Coordinates of C-alpha atoms and ligand atoms in Angstrom, one line a residue:
M6 CA 16.4 -23.1 -28.0
T7 CA 18.3 -26.3 -27.9
S8 CA 21.6 -27.1 -29.8
I9 CA 19.6 -29.7 -31.8
K10 CA 19.3 -28.7 -35.5
R11 CA 19.5 -31.9 -37.5
V12 CA 17.5 -35.1 -36.6
T13 CA 17.7 -38.4 -38.0
V14 CA 14.8 -40.9 -37.4
L15 CA 15.5 -44.7 -37.8
G16 CA 12.9 -46.7 -39.1
T17 CA 9.9 -45.1 -41.2
G18 CA 7.0 -47.3 -40.1
V19 CA 4.0 -46.2 -38.3
L20 CA 5.6 -44.3 -35.6
G21 CA 8.8 -43.3 -37.3
S22 CA 7.2 -41.7 -40.2
Q23 CA 5.1 -39.6 -37.9
I24 CA 8.1 -38.5 -35.8
A25 CA 10.1 -37.7 -38.8
F26 CA 7.2 -35.8 -40.3
Q27 CA 6.3 -33.9 -37.3
T28 CA 9.9 -32.9 -36.7
A29 CA 10.4 -31.5 -40.3
F30 CA 6.9 -29.8 -39.9
S31 CA 8.4 -28.1 -37.0
G32 CA 11.3 -26.6 -39.1
F33 CA 14.1 -29.2 -38.5
D34 CA 16.0 -30.8 -41.2
V35 CA 15.4 -34.7 -41.0
V36 CA 16.9 -37.6 -42.5
A37 CA 14.6 -40.6 -42.6
Y38 CA 16.5 -43.9 -42.4
D39 CA 15.1 -47.4 -43.4
I40 CA 16.6 -50.7 -44.3
N41 CA 15.9 -50.7 -48.1
D42 CA 14.5 -49.2 -51.1
E43 CA 11.1 -50.8 -50.6
A44 CA 10.8 -49.6 -47.0
L45 CA 11.8 -46.0 -48.3
D46 CA 9.2 -46.3 -51.2
K47 CA 6.6 -46.9 -48.4
A48 CA 7.8 -44.1 -46.3
R49 CA 7.4 -41.6 -49.3
T50 CA 3.7 -42.7 -49.5
R51 CA 3.3 -42.4 -45.7
F52 CA 4.9 -39.0 -45.7
A53 CA 2.7 -37.7 -48.5
G54 CA -0.3 -39.1 -46.7
L55 CA 0.6 -37.4 -43.3
A56 CA 0.9 -34.1 -45.4
E57 CA -2.7 -34.4 -46.5
T58 CA -3.8 -35.7 -42.9
Y59 CA -2.4 -32.5 -41.3
V60 CA -4.5 -30.5 -43.8
A61 CA -7.7 -32.4 -43.2
D62 CA -7.0 -32.5 -39.3
S63 CA -6.6 -28.7 -39.4
V64 CA -3.2 -28.9 -37.7
A65 CA -2.1 -25.4 -36.8
G66 CA 0.5 -24.4 -39.4
A67 CA -0.7 -27.0 -42.0
E68 CA -2.5 -24.5 -44.1
N69 CA -1.2 -22.7 -47.3
G70 CA 0.9 -25.5 -48.1
K71 CA 3.1 -25.7 -45.1
A72 CA 2.5 -29.4 -44.7
Q73 CA 3.6 -30.1 -48.2
E74 CA 6.6 -27.7 -47.7
S75 CA 8.0 -29.6 -44.8
L76 CA 8.3 -32.8 -47.2
G77 CA 11.3 -30.7 -48.6
R78 CA 13.0 -30.7 -45.3
V79 CA 13.3 -34.7 -45.3
R80 CA 16.0 -36.6 -46.9
F81 CA 15.7 -40.3 -47.3
S82 CA 18.6 -42.8 -46.7
R83 CA 19.2 -46.4 -46.6
D84 CA 23.0 -46.0 -45.5
L85 CA 23.3 -45.7 -41.9
A86 CA 26.8 -43.9 -41.9
D87 CA 25.3 -41.3 -44.2
A88 CA 22.0 -40.9 -42.4
V89 CA 23.6 -40.1 -39.1
K90 CA 26.7 -38.3 -40.0
D91 CA 25.5 -35.0 -39.2
A92 CA 22.8 -35.7 -36.8
D93 CA 22.5 -33.9 -33.4
L94 CA 19.7 -36.3 -32.4
V95 CA 18.9 -39.9 -33.6
I96 CA 15.3 -41.1 -32.7
E97 CA 15.0 -44.7 -33.1
A98 CA 11.7 -46.2 -34.0
I99 CA 12.6 -49.6 -35.3
P100 CA 10.8 -52.9 -34.7
E101 CA 10.3 -53.7 -30.9
I102 CA 12.9 -56.6 -30.7
L103 CA 15.7 -56.3 -28.3
D104 CA 18.4 -57.9 -30.3
L105 CA 17.7 -55.9 -33.2
K106 CA 17.6 -52.6 -31.2
K107 CA 21.0 -53.7 -29.6
S108 CA 22.6 -54.6 -32.7
T109 CA 21.5 -51.4 -34.3
Y110 CA 22.7 -49.3 -31.5
A111 CA 26.1 -50.9 -31.6
E112 CA 26.6 -50.0 -35.2
L113 CA 25.1 -46.6 -34.7
G114 CA 27.4 -45.9 -31.7
K115 CA 30.6 -46.3 -34.0
L116 CA 29.0 -44.3 -36.8
A117 CA 27.5 -41.1 -35.2
P118 CA 29.5 -38.2 -34.2
E119 CA 30.3 -38.0 -30.6
H120 CA 27.9 -35.5 -29.6
T121 CA 24.8 -37.1 -30.9
I122 CA 22.1 -37.9 -28.8
F123 CA 20.2 -41.1 -29.1
A124 CA 16.7 -41.7 -28.1
T125 CA 14.5 -44.7 -28.5
N126 CA 10.8 -44.8 -29.0
S127 CA 10.3 -48.4 -27.6
S128 CA 7.0 -49.0 -26.0
T129 CA 7.7 -52.0 -23.9
L130 CA 11.6 -52.0 -23.4
L131 CA 13.2 -50.1 -20.8
P132 CA 16.2 -47.8 -21.9
S133 CA 18.5 -49.7 -19.3
D134 CA 17.9 -53.0 -21.5
I135 CA 19.6 -51.1 -24.4
K136 CA 22.0 -48.6 -23.0
D137 CA 25.0 -50.8 -22.8
S138 CA 25.0 -51.3 -26.6
T139 CA 25.0 -47.5 -27.5
G140 CA 28.6 -47.0 -26.3
R141 CA 27.2 -43.7 -24.8
A142 CA 25.0 -44.4 -21.9
D143 CA 25.2 -40.7 -20.7
K144 CA 23.7 -39.5 -24.1
F145 CA 21.0 -42.2 -24.3
L146 CA 17.4 -42.0 -23.1
A147 CA 13.7 -42.9 -24.2
L148 CA 11.6 -40.3 -25.9
H149 CA 8.2 -42.1 -26.3
F150 CA 5.6 -40.7 -28.5
A151 CA 1.9 -41.8 -28.8
N152 CA 0.3 -42.9 -32.2
Q153 CA -1.0 -39.9 -34.2
I154 CA 1.4 -37.6 -32.6
W155 CA -0.1 -34.5 -34.3
K156 CA -3.2 -35.0 -32.1
F157 CA -2.1 -37.0 -29.3
N158 CA 1.1 -35.0 -28.5
T159 CA 2.6 -36.3 -25.3
A160 CA 6.3 -37.0 -25.3
E161 CA 7.3 -39.2 -22.3
V162 CA 11.1 -38.5 -21.6
M163 CA 12.7 -41.2 -19.5
G164 CA 16.5 -41.6 -19.0
T165 CA 18.5 -44.4 -16.9
S166 CA 20.6 -43.7 -13.9
D167 CA 23.5 -43.0 -16.6
T168 CA 21.7 -40.4 -18.6
D169 CA 23.4 -37.0 -18.3
P170 CA 20.8 -34.4 -16.8
A171 CA 21.7 -32.1 -19.3
V172 CA 20.9 -34.4 -22.0
F173 CA 17.5 -35.2 -20.4
D174 CA 16.7 -31.4 -20.2
T175 CA 17.7 -30.8 -23.8
V176 CA 15.6 -33.6 -25.1
V177 CA 12.6 -32.3 -22.9
E178 CA 13.1 -28.9 -24.6
F179 CA 13.4 -30.4 -27.9
A180 CA 10.0 -32.2 -27.4
S181 CA 8.4 -28.9 -26.7
E182 CA 10.2 -27.4 -30.0
I183 CA 8.5 -30.0 -32.2
G184 CA 5.0 -29.5 -30.6
M185 CA 4.7 -31.9 -28.2
V186 CA 3.8 -31.7 -24.4
P187 CA 6.8 -33.3 -22.7
V188 CA 6.4 -35.6 -19.7
P189 CA 9.6 -36.0 -17.7
I190 CA 9.8 -39.3 -15.7
H191 CA 12.1 -39.2 -12.8
K192 CA 12.9 -42.8 -13.0
E193 CA 12.6 -45.8 -15.2
K194 CA 9.1 -47.4 -15.3
A195 CA 7.8 -49.9 -17.6
G196 CA 4.9 -48.6 -19.4
Y197 CA 6.0 -44.9 -18.6
V198 CA 3.1 -42.9 -17.3
L199 CA 0.3 -43.4 -19.8
N200 CA 0.4 -47.1 -20.0
S201 CA 1.0 -47.4 -16.1
L202 CA -2.5 -45.8 -15.9
L203 CA -4.2 -47.3 -19.0
V204 CA -3.2 -51.0 -18.8
P205 CA -4.7 -51.7 -15.5
F206 CA -7.7 -49.6 -16.4
L207 CA -8.5 -51.6 -19.4
N208 CA -7.8 -54.9 -17.6
A209 CA -10.3 -53.7 -14.7
A210 CA -13.0 -53.1 -17.4
A211 CA -12.2 -56.3 -19.2
E212 CA -12.7 -58.2 -15.9
L213 CA -16.0 -56.7 -15.2
A214 CA -17.5 -57.6 -18.7
A215 CA -15.5 -60.8 -19.2
D216 CA -16.7 -62.2 -15.9
G217 CA -20.3 -61.2 -16.4
Y218 CA -20.5 -58.4 -13.8
A219 CA -21.7 -55.8 -16.3
E220 CA -22.3 -55.1 -19.9
P221 CA -19.5 -53.0 -21.8
A222 CA -21.9 -50.2 -22.6
D223 CA -23.0 -49.9 -18.8
V224 CA -19.1 -50.0 -17.8
D225 CA -18.6 -47.2 -20.1
N226 CA -21.7 -45.2 -19.1
T227 CA -20.6 -45.6 -15.5
W228 CA -17.1 -44.0 -16.1
R229 CA -18.4 -41.4 -18.3
I230 CA -21.3 -40.2 -16.2
A231 CA -19.7 -40.5 -12.7
T232 CA -16.3 -39.0 -13.6
G233 CA -17.1 -36.7 -16.4
A234 CA -14.5 -38.6 -18.6
P235 CA -15.4 -38.2 -22.4
M236 CA -14.7 -41.8 -23.1
G237 CA -15.2 -45.1 -21.3
P238 CA -12.8 -47.9 -21.4
F239 CA -14.4 -50.3 -24.1
Q240 CA -14.5 -47.0 -26.4
I241 CA -10.9 -46.7 -25.5
F242 CA -10.2 -50.3 -26.6
D243 CA -12.1 -49.6 -29.9
V244 CA -10.0 -46.6 -30.7
I245 CA -6.7 -48.5 -29.9
G246 CA -7.9 -51.6 -32.0
L247 CA -8.4 -54.9 -30.1
T248 CA -5.4 -56.6 -31.4
T249 CA -2.8 -54.8 -29.5
P250 CA -4.5 -55.2 -26.3
Y251 CA -5.2 -58.8 -26.9
N252 CA -1.3 -59.2 -27.7
V253 CA -0.4 -57.6 -24.4
M254 CA -3.0 -59.5 -22.4
S255 CA -2.0 -62.8 -23.8
H256 CA 1.5 -62.3 -22.0
G257 CA 0.1 -61.5 -18.7
D258 CA -0.9 -63.6 -15.6
E259 CA -3.6 -66.4 -15.7
K260 CA -6.3 -64.0 -15.1
T261 CA -5.4 -61.5 -17.9
K262 CA -4.8 -64.4 -20.3
K263 CA -8.6 -65.3 -19.6
F264 CA -9.7 -61.7 -20.6
A265 CA -7.4 -62.0 -23.6
E266 CA -9.2 -65.3 -24.7
W267 CA -12.6 -63.5 -24.2
L268 CA -11.6 -60.6 -26.5
K269 CA -10.5 -63.0 -29.1
T270 CA -13.5 -65.3 -28.9
E271 CA -16.2 -62.6 -28.7
Y272 CA -14.8 -59.9 -30.7
I273 CA -11.6 -60.5 -32.6
D274 CA -12.6 -63.8 -34.2
K275 CA -15.6 -62.3 -35.4
G276 CA -13.7 -59.4 -37.2
Y277 CA -14.7 -56.9 -34.6
L278 CA -11.5 -55.2 -34.2
G279 CA -12.4 -51.7 -33.2
V280 CA -13.1 -48.3 -35.1
A281 CA -10.7 -49.1 -37.8
S282 CA -12.7 -52.3 -38.8
G283 CA -16.0 -50.6 -38.5
R284 CA -17.1 -52.6 -35.5
G285 CA -15.5 -53.5 -32.0
F286 CA -17.7 -53.1 -28.9
Y287 CA -19.5 -50.6 -30.8
D288 CA -20.9 -50.6 -34.3
Y289 CA -19.2 -47.6 -36.3
S290 CA -20.7 -48.7 -39.8
S291 CA -22.9 -45.8 -39.8
Ligands
LIG21 P1 6.6 -50.6 -37.7 O1 6.9 -52.0 -37.8 O2 5.4 -49.9 -38.2 O3 7.9 -49.8 -38.3 C1 9.3 -50.3 -38.2 C2 10.2 -49.7 -39.3 O4 11.4 -50.2 -39.0 C3 9.9 -50.4 -40.6 O5 9.8 -49.3 -41.6 C4 11.1 -51.4 -40.8 O6 11.2 -51.4 -42.3 C5 12.1 -50.6 -40.1 N1 13.2 -51.4 -39.8 C6 13.4 -52.9 -39.6 N2 14.6 -52.9 -39.1 C7 15.5 -51.9 -39.2 C8 16.7 -51.6 -38.8 N3 17.5 -52.4 -38.4 N4 16.9 -50.2 -38.9 C9 16.2 -49.3 -39.2 N5 14.8 -49.5 -39.6 C10 14.4 -50.8 -39.4 O7 6.9 -50.3 -36.3 P2 6.3 -49.2 -35.2 O8 4.8 -49.4 -34.8 O9 6.4 -47.8 -35.9 O10 7.1 -49.1 -34.0 C11 8.3 -48.7 -34.0 C12 8.9 -48.5 -32.4 O11 7.9 -47.6 -31.8 C13 8.8 -49.7 -31.5 O12 9.8 -49.6 -30.8 C14 7.4 -49.4 -30.9 O13 7.4 -50.1 -29.5 C15 7.2 -48.0 -30.7 N6 5.9 -47.3 -30.9 C16 4.9 -47.8 -31.6 C17 3.6 -47.2 -31.4 C18 2.5 -47.7 -32.2 O14 1.4 -47.3 -31.8 N7 2.8 -48.3 -33.4 C19 3.4 -46.2 -30.3 C20 4.6 -45.7 -29.7 C21 5.8 -46.3 -29.8

């Protein structure tokens, strides 16, 4: 057991609400912080939806009203000082804007108790981009979750050279306590483990199709049949949704930008955005 008992999550959007709910579901007291009442109202709706999803997806322990029960362990707040006053761990899941993260950590560093650990869920920023704003670089690191954390339960833990190893170990253990499979990363790496593997893989698939070497379905067939993997790269594109890969690729080198353009004209512009829209590389309408 770690010394972490009370957790505050900053930002109650897509990931923040999942992190807060999963943490409460695992028995911790949670404060969910967001900037205004409108955001907190949305959060209440998201949390209620998550309680239903846990039951629908048969998450272990969600039966017999336990998912609903965990809602009672979440307190909502739009006052940062109040939200963090008792926190042992603050997990930050606010928008991916460096200046916003820095100013939030600067304020947080002044308001949180001295012992409080800060963890960022940032997907694309390195913790060392942010650490100086925290005023406590030894107690700051990244704890990176995947979307739909109740199913895709990796938690990548990545510190900076200033992170206290004891803090790192505590966060690795905490990740297990909330039902995640922790992935300790020994030094800073943009993309952590998952995206360091996934992004080049998806780019390679896009190159094969966009440059006319092979059809997406045949690329997927090759990958599935020859490796035994359950999904090919274009099925993965469809699950992620095509907009996020498009945004990432449009900031890449010239070749990658060309694939981004292909994704846009052939799929996104036609409304083929992936599984969620009913059609992407494959048709899901039936
Ligand atoms: P989101 O836009 O869905 O939610 C952001 C939330 O932060 C909103 O509720 C917003 O009101 C709130 N917010 C804005 N300013 C704030 C502030 N100053 N203090 C506190 N809250 C504030 O974003 P998201 O997709 O949940 O992403 C949040 C973070 O999680 C990002 O760093 C992102 O890189 C990371 N992440 C996202 C995903 C994903 O699939 N969406 C996966 C892993 C990590």
